Coordinates of C-alpha atoms in Angstrom, one line a residue:
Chain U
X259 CA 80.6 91.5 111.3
X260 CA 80.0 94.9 109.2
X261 CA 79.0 94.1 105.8
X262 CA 81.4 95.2 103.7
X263 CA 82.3 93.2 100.5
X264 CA 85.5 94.5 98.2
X265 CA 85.9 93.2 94.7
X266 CA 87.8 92.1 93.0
X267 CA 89.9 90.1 95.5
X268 CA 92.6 89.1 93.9
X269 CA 93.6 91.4 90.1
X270 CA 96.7 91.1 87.8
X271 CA 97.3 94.2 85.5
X272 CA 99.7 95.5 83.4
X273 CA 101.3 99.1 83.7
X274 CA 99.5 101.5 82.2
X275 CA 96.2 100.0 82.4
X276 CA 92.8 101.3 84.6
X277 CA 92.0 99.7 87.4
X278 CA 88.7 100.0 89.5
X279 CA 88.2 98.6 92.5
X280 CA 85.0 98.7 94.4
X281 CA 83.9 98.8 98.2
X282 CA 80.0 98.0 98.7
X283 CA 78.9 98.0 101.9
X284 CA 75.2 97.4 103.9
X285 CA 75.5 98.7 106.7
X286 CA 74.3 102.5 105.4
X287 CA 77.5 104.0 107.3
X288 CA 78.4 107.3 106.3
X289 CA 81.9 107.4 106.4
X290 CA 84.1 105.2 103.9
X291 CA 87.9 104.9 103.5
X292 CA 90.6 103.4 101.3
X293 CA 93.7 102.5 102.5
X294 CA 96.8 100.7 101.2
X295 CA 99.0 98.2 103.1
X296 CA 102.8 97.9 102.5
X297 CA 105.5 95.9 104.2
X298 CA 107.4 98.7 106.0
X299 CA 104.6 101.2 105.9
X300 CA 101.7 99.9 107.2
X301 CA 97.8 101.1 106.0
X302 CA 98.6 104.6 105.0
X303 CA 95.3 106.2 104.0
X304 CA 94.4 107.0 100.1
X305 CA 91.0 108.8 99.6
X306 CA 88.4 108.8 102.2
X307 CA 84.2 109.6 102.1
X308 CA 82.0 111.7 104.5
X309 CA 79.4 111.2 102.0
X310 CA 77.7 111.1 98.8
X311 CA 79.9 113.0 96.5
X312 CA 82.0 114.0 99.5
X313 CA 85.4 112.9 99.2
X314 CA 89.0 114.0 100.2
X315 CA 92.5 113.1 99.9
X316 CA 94.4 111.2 102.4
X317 CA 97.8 110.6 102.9
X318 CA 99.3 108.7 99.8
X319 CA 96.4 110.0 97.2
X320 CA 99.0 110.8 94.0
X321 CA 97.5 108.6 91.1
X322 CA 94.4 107.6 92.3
X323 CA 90.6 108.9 92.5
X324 CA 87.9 108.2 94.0
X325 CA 83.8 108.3 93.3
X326 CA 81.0 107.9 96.0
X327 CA 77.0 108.2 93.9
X328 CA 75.6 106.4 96.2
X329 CA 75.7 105.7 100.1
X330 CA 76.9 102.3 99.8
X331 CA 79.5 102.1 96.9
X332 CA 82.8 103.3 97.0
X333 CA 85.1 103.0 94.3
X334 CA 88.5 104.1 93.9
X335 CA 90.4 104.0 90.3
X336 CA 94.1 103.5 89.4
X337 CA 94.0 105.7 85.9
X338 CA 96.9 104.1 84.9
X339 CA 98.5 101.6 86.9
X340 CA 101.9 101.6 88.2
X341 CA 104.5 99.3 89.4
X342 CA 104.5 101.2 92.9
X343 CA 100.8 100.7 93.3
X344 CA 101.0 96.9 93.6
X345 CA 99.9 96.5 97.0
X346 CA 96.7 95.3 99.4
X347 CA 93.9 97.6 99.4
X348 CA 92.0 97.9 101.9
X349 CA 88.3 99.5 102.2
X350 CA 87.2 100.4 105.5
X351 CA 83.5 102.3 106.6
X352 CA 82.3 103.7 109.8
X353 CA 79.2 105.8 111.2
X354 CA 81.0 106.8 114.3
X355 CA 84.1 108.2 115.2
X356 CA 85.0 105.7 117.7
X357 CA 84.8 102.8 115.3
X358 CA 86.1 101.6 112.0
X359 CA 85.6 98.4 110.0
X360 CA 87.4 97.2 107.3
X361 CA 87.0 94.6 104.1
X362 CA 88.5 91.4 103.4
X363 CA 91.2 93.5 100.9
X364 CA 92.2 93.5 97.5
X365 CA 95.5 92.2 96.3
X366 CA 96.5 94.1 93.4
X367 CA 99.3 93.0 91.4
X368 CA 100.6 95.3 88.6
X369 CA 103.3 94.0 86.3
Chain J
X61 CA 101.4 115.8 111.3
X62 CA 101.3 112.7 113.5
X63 CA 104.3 109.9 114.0
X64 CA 102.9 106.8 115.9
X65 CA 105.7 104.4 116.9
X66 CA 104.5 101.0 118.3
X67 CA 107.6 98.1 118.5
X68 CA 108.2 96.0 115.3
X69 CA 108.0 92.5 116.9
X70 CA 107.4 90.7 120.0
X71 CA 107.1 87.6 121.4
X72 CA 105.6 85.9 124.7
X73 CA 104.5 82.1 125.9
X74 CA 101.6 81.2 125.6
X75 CA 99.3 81.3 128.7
X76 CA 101.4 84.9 129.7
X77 CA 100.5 88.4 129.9
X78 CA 102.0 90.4 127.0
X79 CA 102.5 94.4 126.9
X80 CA 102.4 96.0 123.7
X81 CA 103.1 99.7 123.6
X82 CA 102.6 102.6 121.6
X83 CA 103.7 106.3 121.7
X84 CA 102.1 109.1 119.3
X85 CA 103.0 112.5 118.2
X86 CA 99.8 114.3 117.2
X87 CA 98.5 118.0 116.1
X88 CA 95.5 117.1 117.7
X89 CA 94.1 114.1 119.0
X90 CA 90.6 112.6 119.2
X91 CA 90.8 108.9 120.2
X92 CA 92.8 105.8 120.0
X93 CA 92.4 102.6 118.3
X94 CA 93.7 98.5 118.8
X95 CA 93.4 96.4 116.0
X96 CA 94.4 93.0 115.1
X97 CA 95.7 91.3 112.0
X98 CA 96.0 87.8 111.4
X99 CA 98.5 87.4 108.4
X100 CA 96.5 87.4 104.9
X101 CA 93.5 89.0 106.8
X102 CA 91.9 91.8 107.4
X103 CA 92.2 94.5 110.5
X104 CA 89.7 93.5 113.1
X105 CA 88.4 96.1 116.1
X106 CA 89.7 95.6 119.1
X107 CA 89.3 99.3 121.1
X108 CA 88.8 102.4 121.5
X109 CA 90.1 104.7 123.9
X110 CA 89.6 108.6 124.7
X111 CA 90.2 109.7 128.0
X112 CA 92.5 108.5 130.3
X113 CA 92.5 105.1 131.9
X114 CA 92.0 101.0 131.2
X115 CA 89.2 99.5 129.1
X116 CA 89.0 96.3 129.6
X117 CA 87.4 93.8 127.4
X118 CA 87.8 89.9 128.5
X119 CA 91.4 89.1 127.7
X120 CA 92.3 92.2 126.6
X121 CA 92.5 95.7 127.8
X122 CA 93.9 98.7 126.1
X123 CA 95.4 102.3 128.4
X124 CA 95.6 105.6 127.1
X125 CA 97.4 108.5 128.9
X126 CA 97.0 111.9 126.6
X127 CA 99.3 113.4 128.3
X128 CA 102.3 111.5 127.9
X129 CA 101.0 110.8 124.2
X130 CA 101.2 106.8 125.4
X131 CA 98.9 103.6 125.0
X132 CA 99.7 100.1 125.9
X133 CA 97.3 96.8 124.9
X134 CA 97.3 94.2 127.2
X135 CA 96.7 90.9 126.0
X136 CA 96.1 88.4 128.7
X137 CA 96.3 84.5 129.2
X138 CA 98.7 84.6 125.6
X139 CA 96.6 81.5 123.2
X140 CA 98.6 80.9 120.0
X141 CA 95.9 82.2 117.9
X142 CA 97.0 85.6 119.7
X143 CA 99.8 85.5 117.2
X144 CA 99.5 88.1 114.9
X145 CA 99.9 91.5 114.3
X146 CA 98.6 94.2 116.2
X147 CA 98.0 97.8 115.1
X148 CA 97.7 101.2 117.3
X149 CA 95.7 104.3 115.3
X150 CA 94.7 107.6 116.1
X151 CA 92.1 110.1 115.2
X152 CA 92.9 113.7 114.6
X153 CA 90.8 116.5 116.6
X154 CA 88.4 117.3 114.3
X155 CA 89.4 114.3 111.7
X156 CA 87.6 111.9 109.9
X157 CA 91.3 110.1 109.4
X158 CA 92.8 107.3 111.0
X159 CA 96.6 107.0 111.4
X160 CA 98.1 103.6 111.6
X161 CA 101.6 102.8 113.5
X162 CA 103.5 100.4 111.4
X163 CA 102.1 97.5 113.3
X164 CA 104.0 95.2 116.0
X165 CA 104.0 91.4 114.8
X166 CA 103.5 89.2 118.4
X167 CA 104.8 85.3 118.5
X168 CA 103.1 83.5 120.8
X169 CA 105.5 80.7 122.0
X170 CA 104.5 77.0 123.2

């Protein structure tokens, strides 16, 4: 299995509130993504990494940011949480195009 | 823009040989991607496919035909830990991106 840990696992916040969530991953690939997964929608991509300090926006990006310093971390941060963002987050990395591996998610609960 | 449509559930007995399918839309396209789910978990690998033709891998094998913008996963000798959801993807020419299909849910049946 790729090593890729994401913490926290499990967060409650209230609305209006940052929230970071980190992806740390071993495996020195140089690709990283976050995703989000919705009943209905599926994993609809958020922000995603082609290297340090090299990030873009994916598909459902409004509201969140991302930060990549080093090869391993990722971290992507709600700057004020809303109601609509409580969902399972997903980090996923890769070195190859023909491959992606994902984390164990974070459920992130925002009341 | 790319529209994946895969079917929302299934289900099959266990011990037979399941189809699920999956149709794409793409502005470009530079491979295909199975994975599975199991509910509360996360995505796991199961293929990749870029030119035409079966890969087979034990139990399962996955088809890709660019032309007709089509993939099917075969899942093979059903076992009821088969039961979850599976999830078709595809890269972008010249993307880094994945896009996911909404996902079909499969039963596997006693």
């Amino acid at each position: 299995d790729a090593g890729i840990t994401q913490s926290p696992r499990h967060k409650v916040t209230e609305t209006g509130t940052p929230v970071t969530l980190r992806c740390h991953q071993t495996e020195n690939h140089r690709y990283m993504y976050w995703y989000r997964q919705d009943p209905g929608h599926g994993l609809r991509l958020i922000h995603y990494s082609y290297g340090v300090k090299d990030t873009d926006k994916g598909e459902v990006s409004d509201g969140y940011s991302v930060s990549r310093s080093k090869t391993e971390d990722f971290l992507l941060t709600l700057e004020s949480a809303t109601s609509s963002q409580t969902s399972v987050y997903f980090c996923a990395i890769s070195e190859s195009l023909s491959e992606a591996f994902f984390g164990q998610g974070t459920r992130l609960t925002v009341v | 823009g790319q529209n994946i449509d895969q079917p929302t559930e299934m289900t099959a007995t266990e011990g037979a040989i399941v189809q699920i399918n999956c149709t794409y839309q793409t502005s470009g396209f530079n491979g295909l991607f199975w994975y599975q789910q199991h509910a509360g978990e996360a995505p796991t690998f199961l293929s990749y496919n870029v030119l035409d033709g079966l890969e087979e891998k034990g139990r399962f094998s996955s088809f890709l035909s660019r032309s007709k913008g089509y993939s099917y996963l075969l899942l093979k000798e059903l076992q009821m830990k088969d039961s979850a959801s599976y999830l078709c993807a595809v890269r972008g020419a010249g993307s880094y991106q994945l896009t996911f299909g909404k996902g079909t849910k499969l039963s596997v049946i006693p």
